[in-house]
mmCIF file of N, CA and C and ligand atoms in Angstrom:
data_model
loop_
_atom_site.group_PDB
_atom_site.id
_atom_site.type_symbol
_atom_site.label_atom_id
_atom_site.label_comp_id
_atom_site.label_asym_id
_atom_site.label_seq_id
_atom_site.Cartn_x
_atom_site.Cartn_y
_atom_site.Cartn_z
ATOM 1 N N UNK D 227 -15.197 -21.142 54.135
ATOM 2 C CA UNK D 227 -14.988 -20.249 52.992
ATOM 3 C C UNK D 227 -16.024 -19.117 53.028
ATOM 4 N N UNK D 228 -15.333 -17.963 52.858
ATOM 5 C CA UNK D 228 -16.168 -17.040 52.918
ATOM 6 C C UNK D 228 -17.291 -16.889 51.426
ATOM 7 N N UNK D 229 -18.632 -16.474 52.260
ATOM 8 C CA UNK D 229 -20.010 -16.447 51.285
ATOM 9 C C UNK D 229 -20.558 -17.718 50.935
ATOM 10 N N UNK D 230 -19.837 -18.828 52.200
ATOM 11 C CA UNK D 230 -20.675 -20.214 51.306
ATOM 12 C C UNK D 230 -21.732 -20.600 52.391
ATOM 13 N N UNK D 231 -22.895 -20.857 52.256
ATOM 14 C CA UNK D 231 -23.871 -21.081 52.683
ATOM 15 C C UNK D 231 -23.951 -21.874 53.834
ATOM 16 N N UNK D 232 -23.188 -23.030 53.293
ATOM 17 C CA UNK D 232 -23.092 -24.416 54.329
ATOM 18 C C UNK D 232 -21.727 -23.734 55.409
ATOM 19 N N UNK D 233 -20.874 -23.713 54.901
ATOM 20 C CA UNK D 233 -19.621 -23.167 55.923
ATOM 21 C C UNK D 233 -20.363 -22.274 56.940
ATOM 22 N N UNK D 234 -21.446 -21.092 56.652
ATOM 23 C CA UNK D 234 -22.032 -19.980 57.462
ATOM 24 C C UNK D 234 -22.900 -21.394 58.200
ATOM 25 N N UNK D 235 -23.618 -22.272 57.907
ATOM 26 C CA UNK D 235 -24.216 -23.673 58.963
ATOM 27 C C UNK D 235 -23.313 -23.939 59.342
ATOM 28 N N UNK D 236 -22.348 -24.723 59.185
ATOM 29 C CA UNK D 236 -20.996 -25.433 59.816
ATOM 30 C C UNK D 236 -20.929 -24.044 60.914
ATOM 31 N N UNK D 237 -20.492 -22.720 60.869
ATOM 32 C CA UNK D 237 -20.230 -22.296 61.519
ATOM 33 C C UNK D 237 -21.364 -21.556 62.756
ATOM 34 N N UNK D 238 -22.194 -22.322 62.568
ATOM 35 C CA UNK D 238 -23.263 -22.136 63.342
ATOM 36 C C UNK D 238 -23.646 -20.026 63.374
ATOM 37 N N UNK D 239 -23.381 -19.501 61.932
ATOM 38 C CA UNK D 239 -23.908 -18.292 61.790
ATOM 39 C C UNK D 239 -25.179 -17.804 61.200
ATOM 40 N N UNK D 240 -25.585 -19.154 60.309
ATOM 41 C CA UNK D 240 -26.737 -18.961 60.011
ATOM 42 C C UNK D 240 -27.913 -20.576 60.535
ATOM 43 N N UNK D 241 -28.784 -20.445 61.481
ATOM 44 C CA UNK D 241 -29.419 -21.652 61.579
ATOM 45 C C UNK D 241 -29.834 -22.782 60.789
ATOM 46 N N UNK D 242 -29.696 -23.917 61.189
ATOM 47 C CA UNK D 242 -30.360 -24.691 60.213
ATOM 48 C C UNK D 242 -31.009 -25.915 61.487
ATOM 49 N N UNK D 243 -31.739 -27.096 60.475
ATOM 50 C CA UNK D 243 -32.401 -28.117 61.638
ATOM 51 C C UNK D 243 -31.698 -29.064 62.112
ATOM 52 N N UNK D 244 -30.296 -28.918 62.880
ATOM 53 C CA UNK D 244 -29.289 -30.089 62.760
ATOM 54 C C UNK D 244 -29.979 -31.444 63.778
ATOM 55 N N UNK D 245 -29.398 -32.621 63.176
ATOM 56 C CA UNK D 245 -29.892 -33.803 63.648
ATOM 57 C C UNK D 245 -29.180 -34.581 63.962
ATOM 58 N N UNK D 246 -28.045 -33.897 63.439
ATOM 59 C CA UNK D 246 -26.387 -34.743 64.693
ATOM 60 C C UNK D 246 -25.249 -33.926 63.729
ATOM 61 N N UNK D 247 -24.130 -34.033 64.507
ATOM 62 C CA UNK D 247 -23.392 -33.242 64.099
ATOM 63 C C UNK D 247 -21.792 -34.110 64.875
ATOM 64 N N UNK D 248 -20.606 -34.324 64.606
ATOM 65 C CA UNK D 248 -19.207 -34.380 65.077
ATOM 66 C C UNK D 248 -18.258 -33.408 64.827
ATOM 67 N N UNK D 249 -17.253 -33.427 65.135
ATOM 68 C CA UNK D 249 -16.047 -32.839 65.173
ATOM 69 C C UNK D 249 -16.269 -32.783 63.443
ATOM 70 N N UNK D 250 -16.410 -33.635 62.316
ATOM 71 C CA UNK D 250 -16.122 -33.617 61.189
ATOM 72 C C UNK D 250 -17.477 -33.164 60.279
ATOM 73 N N UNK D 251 -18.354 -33.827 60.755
ATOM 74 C CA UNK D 251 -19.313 -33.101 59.724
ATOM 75 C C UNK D 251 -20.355 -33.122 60.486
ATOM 76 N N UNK D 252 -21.509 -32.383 59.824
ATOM 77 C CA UNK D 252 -23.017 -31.847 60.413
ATOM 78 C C UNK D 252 -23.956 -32.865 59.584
ATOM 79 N N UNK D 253 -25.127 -32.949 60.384
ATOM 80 C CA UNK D 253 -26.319 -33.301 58.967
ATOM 81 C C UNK D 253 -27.451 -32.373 59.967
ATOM 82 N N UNK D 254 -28.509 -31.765 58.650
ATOM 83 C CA UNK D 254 -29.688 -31.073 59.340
ATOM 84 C C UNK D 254 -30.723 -31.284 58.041
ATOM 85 N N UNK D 255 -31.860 -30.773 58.287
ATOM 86 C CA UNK D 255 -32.791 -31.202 57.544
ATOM 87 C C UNK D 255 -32.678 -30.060 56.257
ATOM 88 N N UNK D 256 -32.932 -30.620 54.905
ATOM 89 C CA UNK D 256 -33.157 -29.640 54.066
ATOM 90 C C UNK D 256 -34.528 -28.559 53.707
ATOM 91 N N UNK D 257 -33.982 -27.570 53.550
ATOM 92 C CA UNK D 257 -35.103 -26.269 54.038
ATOM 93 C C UNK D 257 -36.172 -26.659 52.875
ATOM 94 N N UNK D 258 -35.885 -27.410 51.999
ATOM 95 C CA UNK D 258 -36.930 -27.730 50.403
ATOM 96 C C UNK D 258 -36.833 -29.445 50.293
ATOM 97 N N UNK D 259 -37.605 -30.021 51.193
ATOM 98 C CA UNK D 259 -37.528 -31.707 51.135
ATOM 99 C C UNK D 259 -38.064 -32.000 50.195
ATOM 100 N N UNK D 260 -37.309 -33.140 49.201
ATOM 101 C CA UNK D 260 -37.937 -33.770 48.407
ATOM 102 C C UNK D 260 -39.201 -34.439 49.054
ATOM 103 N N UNK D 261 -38.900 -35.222 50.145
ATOM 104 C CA UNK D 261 -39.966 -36.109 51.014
ATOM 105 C C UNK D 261 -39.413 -35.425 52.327
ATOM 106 N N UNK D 262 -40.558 -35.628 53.279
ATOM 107 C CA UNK D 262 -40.583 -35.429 54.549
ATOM 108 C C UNK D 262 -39.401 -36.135 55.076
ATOM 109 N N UNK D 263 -38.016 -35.604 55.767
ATOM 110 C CA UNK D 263 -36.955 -36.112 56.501
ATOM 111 C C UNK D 263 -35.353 -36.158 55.839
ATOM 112 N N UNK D 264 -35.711 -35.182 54.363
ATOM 113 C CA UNK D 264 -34.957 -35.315 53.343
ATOM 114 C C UNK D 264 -33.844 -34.445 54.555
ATOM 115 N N UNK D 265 -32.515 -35.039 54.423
ATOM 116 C CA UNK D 265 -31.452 -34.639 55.571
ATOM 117 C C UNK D 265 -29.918 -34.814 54.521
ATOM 118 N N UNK D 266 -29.807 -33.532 54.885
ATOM 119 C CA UNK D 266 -28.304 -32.698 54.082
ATOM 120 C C UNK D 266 -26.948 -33.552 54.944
ATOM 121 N N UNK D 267 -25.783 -34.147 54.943
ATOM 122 C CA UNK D 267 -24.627 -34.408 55.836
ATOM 123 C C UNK D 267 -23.612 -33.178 55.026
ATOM 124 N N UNK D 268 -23.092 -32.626 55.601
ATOM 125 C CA UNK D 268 -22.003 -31.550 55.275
ATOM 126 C C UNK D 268 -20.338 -32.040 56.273
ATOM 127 N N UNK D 269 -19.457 -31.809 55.027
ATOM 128 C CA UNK D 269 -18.335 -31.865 56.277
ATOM 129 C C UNK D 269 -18.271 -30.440 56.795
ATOM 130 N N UNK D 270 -17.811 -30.579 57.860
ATOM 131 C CA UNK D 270 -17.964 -28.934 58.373
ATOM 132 C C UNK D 270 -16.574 -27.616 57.509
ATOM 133 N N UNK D 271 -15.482 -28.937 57.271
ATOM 134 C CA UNK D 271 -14.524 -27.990 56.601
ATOM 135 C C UNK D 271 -14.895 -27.590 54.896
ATOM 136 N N UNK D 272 -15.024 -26.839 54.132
ATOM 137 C CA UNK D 272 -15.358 -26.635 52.822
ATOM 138 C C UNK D 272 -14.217 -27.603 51.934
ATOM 139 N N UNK D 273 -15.181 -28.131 51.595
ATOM 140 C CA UNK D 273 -14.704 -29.025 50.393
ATOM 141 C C UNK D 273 -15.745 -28.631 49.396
ATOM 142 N N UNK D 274 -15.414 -28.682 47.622
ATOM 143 C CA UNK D 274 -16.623 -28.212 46.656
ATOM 144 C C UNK D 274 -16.801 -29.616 46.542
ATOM 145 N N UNK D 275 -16.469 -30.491 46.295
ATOM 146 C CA UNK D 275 -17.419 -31.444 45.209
ATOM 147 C C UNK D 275 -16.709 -33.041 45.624
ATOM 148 N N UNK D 276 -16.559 -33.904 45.170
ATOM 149 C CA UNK D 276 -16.512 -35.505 45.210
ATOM 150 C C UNK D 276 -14.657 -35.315 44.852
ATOM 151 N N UNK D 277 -13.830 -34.533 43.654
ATOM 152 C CA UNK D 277 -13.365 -34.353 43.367
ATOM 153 C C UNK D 277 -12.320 -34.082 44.356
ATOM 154 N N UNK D 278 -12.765 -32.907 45.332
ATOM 155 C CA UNK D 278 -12.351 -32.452 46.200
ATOM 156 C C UNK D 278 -11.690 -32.492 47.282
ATOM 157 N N UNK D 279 -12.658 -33.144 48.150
ATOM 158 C CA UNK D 279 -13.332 -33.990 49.412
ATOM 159 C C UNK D 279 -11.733 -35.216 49.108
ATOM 160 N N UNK D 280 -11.365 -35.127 50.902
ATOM 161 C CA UNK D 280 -10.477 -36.506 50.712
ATOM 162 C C UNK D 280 -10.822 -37.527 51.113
ATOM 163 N N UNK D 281 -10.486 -38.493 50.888
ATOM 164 C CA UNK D 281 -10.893 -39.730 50.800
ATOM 165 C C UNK D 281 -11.792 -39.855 53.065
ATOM 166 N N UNK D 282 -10.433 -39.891 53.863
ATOM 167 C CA UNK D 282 -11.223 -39.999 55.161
ATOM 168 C C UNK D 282 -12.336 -39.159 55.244
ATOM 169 N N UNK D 283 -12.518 -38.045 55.140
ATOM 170 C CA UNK D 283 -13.701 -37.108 55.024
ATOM 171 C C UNK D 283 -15.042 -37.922 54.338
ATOM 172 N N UNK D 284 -14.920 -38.074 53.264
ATOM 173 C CA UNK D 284 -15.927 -39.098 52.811
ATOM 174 C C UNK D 284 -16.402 -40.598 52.836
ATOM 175 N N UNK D 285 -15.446 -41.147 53.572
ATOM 176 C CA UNK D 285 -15.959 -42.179 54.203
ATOM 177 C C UNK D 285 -16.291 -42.092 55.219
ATOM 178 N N UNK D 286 -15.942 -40.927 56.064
ATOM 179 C CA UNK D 286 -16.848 -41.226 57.340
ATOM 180 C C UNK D 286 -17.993 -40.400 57.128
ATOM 181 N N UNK D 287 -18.322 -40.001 55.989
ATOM 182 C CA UNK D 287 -19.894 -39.460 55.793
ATOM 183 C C UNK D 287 -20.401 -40.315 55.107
ATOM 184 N N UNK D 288 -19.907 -41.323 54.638
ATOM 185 C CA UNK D 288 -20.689 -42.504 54.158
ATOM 186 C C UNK D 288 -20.946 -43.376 55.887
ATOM 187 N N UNK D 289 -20.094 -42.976 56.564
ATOM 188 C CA UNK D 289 -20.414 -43.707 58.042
ATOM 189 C C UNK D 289 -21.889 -43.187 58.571
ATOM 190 N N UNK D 290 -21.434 -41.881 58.644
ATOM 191 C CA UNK D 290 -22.608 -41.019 59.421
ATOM 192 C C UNK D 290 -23.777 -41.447 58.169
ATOM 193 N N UNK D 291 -24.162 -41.879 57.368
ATOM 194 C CA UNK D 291 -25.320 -41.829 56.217
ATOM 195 C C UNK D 291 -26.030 -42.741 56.629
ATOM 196 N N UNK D 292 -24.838 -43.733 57.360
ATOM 197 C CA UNK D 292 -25.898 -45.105 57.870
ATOM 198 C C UNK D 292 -26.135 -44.966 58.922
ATOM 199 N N UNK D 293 -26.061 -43.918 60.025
ATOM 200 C CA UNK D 293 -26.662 -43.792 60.945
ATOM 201 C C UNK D 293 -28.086 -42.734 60.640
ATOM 202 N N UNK D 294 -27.963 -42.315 60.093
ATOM 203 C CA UNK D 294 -29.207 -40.997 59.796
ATOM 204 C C UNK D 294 -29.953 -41.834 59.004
ATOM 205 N N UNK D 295 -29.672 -42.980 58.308
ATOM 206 C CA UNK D 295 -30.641 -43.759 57.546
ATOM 207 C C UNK D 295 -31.248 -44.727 59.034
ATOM 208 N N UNK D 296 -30.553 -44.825 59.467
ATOM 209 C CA UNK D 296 -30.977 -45.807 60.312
ATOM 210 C C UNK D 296 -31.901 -44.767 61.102
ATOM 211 N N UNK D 297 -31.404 -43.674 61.266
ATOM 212 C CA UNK D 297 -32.830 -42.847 62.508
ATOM 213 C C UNK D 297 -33.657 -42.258 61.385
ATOM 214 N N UNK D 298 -33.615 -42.500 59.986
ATOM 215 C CA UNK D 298 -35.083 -42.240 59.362
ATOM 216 C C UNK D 298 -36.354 -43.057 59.602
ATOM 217 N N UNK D 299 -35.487 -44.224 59.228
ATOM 218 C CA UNK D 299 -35.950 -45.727 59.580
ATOM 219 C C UNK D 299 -37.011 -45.886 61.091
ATOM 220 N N UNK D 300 -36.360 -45.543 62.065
ATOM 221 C CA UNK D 300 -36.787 -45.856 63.539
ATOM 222 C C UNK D 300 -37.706 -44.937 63.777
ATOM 223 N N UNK D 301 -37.300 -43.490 63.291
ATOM 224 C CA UNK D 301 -38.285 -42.899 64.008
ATOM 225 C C UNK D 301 -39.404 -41.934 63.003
ATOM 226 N N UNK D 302 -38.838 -42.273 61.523
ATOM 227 C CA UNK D 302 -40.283 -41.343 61.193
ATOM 228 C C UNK D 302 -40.998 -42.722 60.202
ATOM 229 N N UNK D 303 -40.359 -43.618 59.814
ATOM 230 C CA UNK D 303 -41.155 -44.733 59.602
ATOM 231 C C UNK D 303 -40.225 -45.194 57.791
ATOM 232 N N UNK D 304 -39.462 -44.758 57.881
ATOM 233 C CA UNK D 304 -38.808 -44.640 56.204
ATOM 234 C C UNK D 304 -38.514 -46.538 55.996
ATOM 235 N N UNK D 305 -38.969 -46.633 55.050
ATOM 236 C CA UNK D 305 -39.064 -48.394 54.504
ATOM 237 C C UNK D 305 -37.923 -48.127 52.856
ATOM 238 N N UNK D 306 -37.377 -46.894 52.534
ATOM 239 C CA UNK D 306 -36.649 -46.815 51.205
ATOM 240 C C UNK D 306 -35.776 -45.889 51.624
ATOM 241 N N UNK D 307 -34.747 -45.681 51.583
ATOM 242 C CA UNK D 307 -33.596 -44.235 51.351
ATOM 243 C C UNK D 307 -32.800 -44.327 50.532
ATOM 244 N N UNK D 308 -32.572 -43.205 49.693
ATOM 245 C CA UNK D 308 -31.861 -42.829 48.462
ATOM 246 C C UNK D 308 -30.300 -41.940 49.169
ATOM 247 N N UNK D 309 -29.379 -42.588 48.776
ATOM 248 C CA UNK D 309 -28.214 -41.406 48.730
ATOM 249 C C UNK D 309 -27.829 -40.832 47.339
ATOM 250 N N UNK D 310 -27.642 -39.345 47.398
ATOM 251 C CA UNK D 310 -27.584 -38.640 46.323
ATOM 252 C C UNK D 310 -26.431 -37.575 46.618
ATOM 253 N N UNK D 311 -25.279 -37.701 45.874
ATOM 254 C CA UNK D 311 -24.270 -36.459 45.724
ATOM 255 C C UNK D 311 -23.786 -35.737 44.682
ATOM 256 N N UNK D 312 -24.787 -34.637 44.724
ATOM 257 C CA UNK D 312 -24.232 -34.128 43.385
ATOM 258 C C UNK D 312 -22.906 -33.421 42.814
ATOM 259 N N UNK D 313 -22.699 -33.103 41.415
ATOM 260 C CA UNK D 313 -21.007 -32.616 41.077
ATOM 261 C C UNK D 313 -21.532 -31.872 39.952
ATOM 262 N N UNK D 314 -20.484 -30.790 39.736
ATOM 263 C CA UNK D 314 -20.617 -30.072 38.949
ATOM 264 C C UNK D 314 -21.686 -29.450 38.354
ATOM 265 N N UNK D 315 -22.346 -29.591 37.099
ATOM 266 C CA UNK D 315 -23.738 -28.509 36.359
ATOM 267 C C UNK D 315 -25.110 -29.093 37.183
ATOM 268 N N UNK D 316 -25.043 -30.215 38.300
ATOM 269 C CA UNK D 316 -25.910 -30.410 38.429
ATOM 270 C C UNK D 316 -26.051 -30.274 40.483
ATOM 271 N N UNK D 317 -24.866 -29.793 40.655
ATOM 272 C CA UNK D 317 -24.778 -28.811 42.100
ATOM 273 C C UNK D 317 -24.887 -27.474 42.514
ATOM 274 N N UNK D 318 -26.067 -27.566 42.942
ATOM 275 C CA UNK D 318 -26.812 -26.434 43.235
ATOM 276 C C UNK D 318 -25.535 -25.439 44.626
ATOM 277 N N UNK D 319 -25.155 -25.979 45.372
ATOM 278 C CA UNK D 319 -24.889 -25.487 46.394
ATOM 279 C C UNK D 319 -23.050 -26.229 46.423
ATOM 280 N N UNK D 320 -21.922 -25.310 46.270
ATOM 281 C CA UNK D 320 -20.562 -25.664 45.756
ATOM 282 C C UNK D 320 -20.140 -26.137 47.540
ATOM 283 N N UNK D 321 -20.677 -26.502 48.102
ATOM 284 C CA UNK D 321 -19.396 -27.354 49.136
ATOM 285 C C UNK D 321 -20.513 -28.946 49.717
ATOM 286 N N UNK D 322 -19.752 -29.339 49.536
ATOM 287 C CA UNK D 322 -19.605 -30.946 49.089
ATOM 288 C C UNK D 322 -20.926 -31.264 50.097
ATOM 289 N N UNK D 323 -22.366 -32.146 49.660
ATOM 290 C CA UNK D 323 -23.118 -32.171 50.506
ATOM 291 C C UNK D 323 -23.447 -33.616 50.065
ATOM 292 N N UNK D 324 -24.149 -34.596 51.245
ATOM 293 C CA UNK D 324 -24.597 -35.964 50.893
ATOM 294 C C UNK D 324 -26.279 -35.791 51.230
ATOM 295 N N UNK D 325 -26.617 -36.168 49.903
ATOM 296 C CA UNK D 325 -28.381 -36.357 50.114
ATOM 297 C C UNK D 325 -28.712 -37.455 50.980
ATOM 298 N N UNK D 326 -29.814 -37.350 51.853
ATOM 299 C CA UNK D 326 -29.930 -38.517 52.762
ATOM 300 C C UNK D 326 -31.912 -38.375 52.046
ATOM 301 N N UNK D 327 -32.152 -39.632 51.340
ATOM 302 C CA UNK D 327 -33.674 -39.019 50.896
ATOM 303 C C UNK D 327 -34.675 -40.259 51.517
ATOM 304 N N UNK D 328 -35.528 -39.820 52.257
ATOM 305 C CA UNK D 328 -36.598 -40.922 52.192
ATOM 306 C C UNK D 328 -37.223 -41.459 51.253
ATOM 307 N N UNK D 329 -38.109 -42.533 51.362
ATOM 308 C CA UNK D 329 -39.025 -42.818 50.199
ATOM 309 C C UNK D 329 -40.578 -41.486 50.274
ATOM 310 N N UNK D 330 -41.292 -41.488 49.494
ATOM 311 C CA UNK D 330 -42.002 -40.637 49.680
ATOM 312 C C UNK D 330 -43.733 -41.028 50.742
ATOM 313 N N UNK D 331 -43.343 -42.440 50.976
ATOM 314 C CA UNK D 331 -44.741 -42.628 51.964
ATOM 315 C C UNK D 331 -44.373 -41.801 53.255
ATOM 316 N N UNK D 332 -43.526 -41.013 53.540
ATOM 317 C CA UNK D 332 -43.514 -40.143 55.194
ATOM 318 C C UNK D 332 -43.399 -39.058 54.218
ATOM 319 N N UNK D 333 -44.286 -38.682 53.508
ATOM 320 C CA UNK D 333 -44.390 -37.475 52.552
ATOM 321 C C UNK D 333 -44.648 -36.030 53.605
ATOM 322 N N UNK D 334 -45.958 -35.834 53.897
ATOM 323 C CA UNK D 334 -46.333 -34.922 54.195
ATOM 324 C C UNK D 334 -45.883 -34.043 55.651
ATOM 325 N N UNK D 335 -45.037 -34.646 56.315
ATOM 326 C CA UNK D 335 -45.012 -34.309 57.555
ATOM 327 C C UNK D 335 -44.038 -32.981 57.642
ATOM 328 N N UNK D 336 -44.607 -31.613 58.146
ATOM 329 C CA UNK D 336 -43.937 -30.666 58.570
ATOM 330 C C UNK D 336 -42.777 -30.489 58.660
ATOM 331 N N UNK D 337 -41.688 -29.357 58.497
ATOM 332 C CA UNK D 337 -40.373 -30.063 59.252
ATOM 333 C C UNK D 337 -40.347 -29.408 60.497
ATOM 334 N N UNK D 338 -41.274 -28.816 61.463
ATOM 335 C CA UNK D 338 -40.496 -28.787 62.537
ATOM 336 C C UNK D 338 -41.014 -30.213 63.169
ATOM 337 N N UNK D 339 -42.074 -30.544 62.487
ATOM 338 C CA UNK D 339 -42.791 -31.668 63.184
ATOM 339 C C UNK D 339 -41.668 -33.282 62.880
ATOM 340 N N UNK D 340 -41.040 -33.113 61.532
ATOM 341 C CA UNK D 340 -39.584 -34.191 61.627
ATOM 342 C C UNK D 340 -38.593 -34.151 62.237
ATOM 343 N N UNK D 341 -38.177 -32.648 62.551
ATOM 344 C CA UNK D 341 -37.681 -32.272 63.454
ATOM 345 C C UNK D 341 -37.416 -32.779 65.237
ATOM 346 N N UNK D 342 -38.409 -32.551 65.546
ATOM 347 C CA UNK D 342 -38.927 -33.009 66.599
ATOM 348 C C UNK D 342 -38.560 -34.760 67.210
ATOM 349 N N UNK D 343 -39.744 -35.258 65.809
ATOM 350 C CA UNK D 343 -39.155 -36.457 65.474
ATOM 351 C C UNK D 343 -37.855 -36.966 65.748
ATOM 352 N N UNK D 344 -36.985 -36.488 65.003
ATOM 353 C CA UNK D 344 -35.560 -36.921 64.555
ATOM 354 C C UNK D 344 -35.080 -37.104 65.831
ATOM 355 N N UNK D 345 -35.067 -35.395 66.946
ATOM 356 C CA UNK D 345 -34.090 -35.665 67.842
ATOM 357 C C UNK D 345 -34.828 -35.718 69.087
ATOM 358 N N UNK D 346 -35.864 -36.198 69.463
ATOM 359 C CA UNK D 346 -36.261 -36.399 70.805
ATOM 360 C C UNK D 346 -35.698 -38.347 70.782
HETATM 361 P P1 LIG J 232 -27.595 -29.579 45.364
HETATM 362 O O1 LIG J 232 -28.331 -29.381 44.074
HETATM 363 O O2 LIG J 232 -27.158 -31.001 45.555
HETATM 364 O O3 LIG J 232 -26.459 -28.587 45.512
HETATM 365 O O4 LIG J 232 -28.653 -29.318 46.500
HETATM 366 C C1 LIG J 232 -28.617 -28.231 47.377
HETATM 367 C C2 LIG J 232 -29.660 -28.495 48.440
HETATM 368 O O5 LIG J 232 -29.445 -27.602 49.516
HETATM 369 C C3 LIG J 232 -31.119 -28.282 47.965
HETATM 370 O O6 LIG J 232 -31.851 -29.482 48.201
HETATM 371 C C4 LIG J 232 -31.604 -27.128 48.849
HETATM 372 O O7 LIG J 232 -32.968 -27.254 49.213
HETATM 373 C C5 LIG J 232 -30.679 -27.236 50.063
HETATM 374 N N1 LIG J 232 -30.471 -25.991 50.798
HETATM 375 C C6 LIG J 232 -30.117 -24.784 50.309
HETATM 376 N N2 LIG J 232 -29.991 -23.880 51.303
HETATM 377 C C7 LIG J 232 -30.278 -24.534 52.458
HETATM 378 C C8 LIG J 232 -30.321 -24.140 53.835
HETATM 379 N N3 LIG J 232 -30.051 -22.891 54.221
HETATM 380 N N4 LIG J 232 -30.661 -25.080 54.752
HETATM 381 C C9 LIG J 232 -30.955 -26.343 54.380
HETATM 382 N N5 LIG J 232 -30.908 -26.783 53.092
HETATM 383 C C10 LIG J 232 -30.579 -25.884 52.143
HETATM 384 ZN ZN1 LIG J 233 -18.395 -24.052 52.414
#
């Protein structure tokens, strides 16, 4: 969709820190981490909200959630992860995104330095 932020990522026009990506959706790190490793999953096609989004689309980003939880886990040291999807007055950004959040003990770490992390 034209002017949407994530679609211009999906379409690889504007950069972001991706940390895996399929045919269906992306995940990359968020540019404002709550905690160090805080990681966005996007489907790549624009969907706005929970509402939206069809059912296969969102279960296999509930698929991909447990793999990116699982490489928080392994490689930057995450012992807690939060999933968070927001809707409506309280969505900042209108095409459909899954919070992937650490706990906050891997607080401080850089992101190119999680970066790094994530995908070596
Ligand atoms: P929400 O309130 O659920 O819509 O959250 C939107 C999230 O997108 C926030 O955590 C922002 O920090 C994040 N965000 C906005 N623009 C970008 C971007 N260009 N790259 C990575 N994350 C972004
Ligand atoms: Zn979009």
């Amino acid at each position: 969709m034209k002017d949407c932020i994530f679609c211009k990522i999906a379409n690889k026009e504007i950069p972001a820190k991706v940390i895996f990506e399929d045919d269906i959706c992306m995940a990359y790190l968020d540019i404002n981490p709550l905690h160090s490793g805080h990681t966005l999953i996007i489907p790549k096609n624009h969907f706005t909200d929970l509402d939206d989004i069809n059912e296969e689309t969102v279960a296999h980003i509930i698929m991909i959630a447990k793999k990116i939880k699982k490489l928080l886990e392994e490689k930057i040291g995450a012992k807690g992860i939060k999933l968070v999807q927001n809707n409506g007055t309280l969505q900042e950004v209108k095409h459909y995104h899954m919070h992937v959040i650490p706990d906050c003990k891997v607080k401080d770490i850089p992101l190119d330095e999680v970066y790094k992390l994530l995908t070596k």
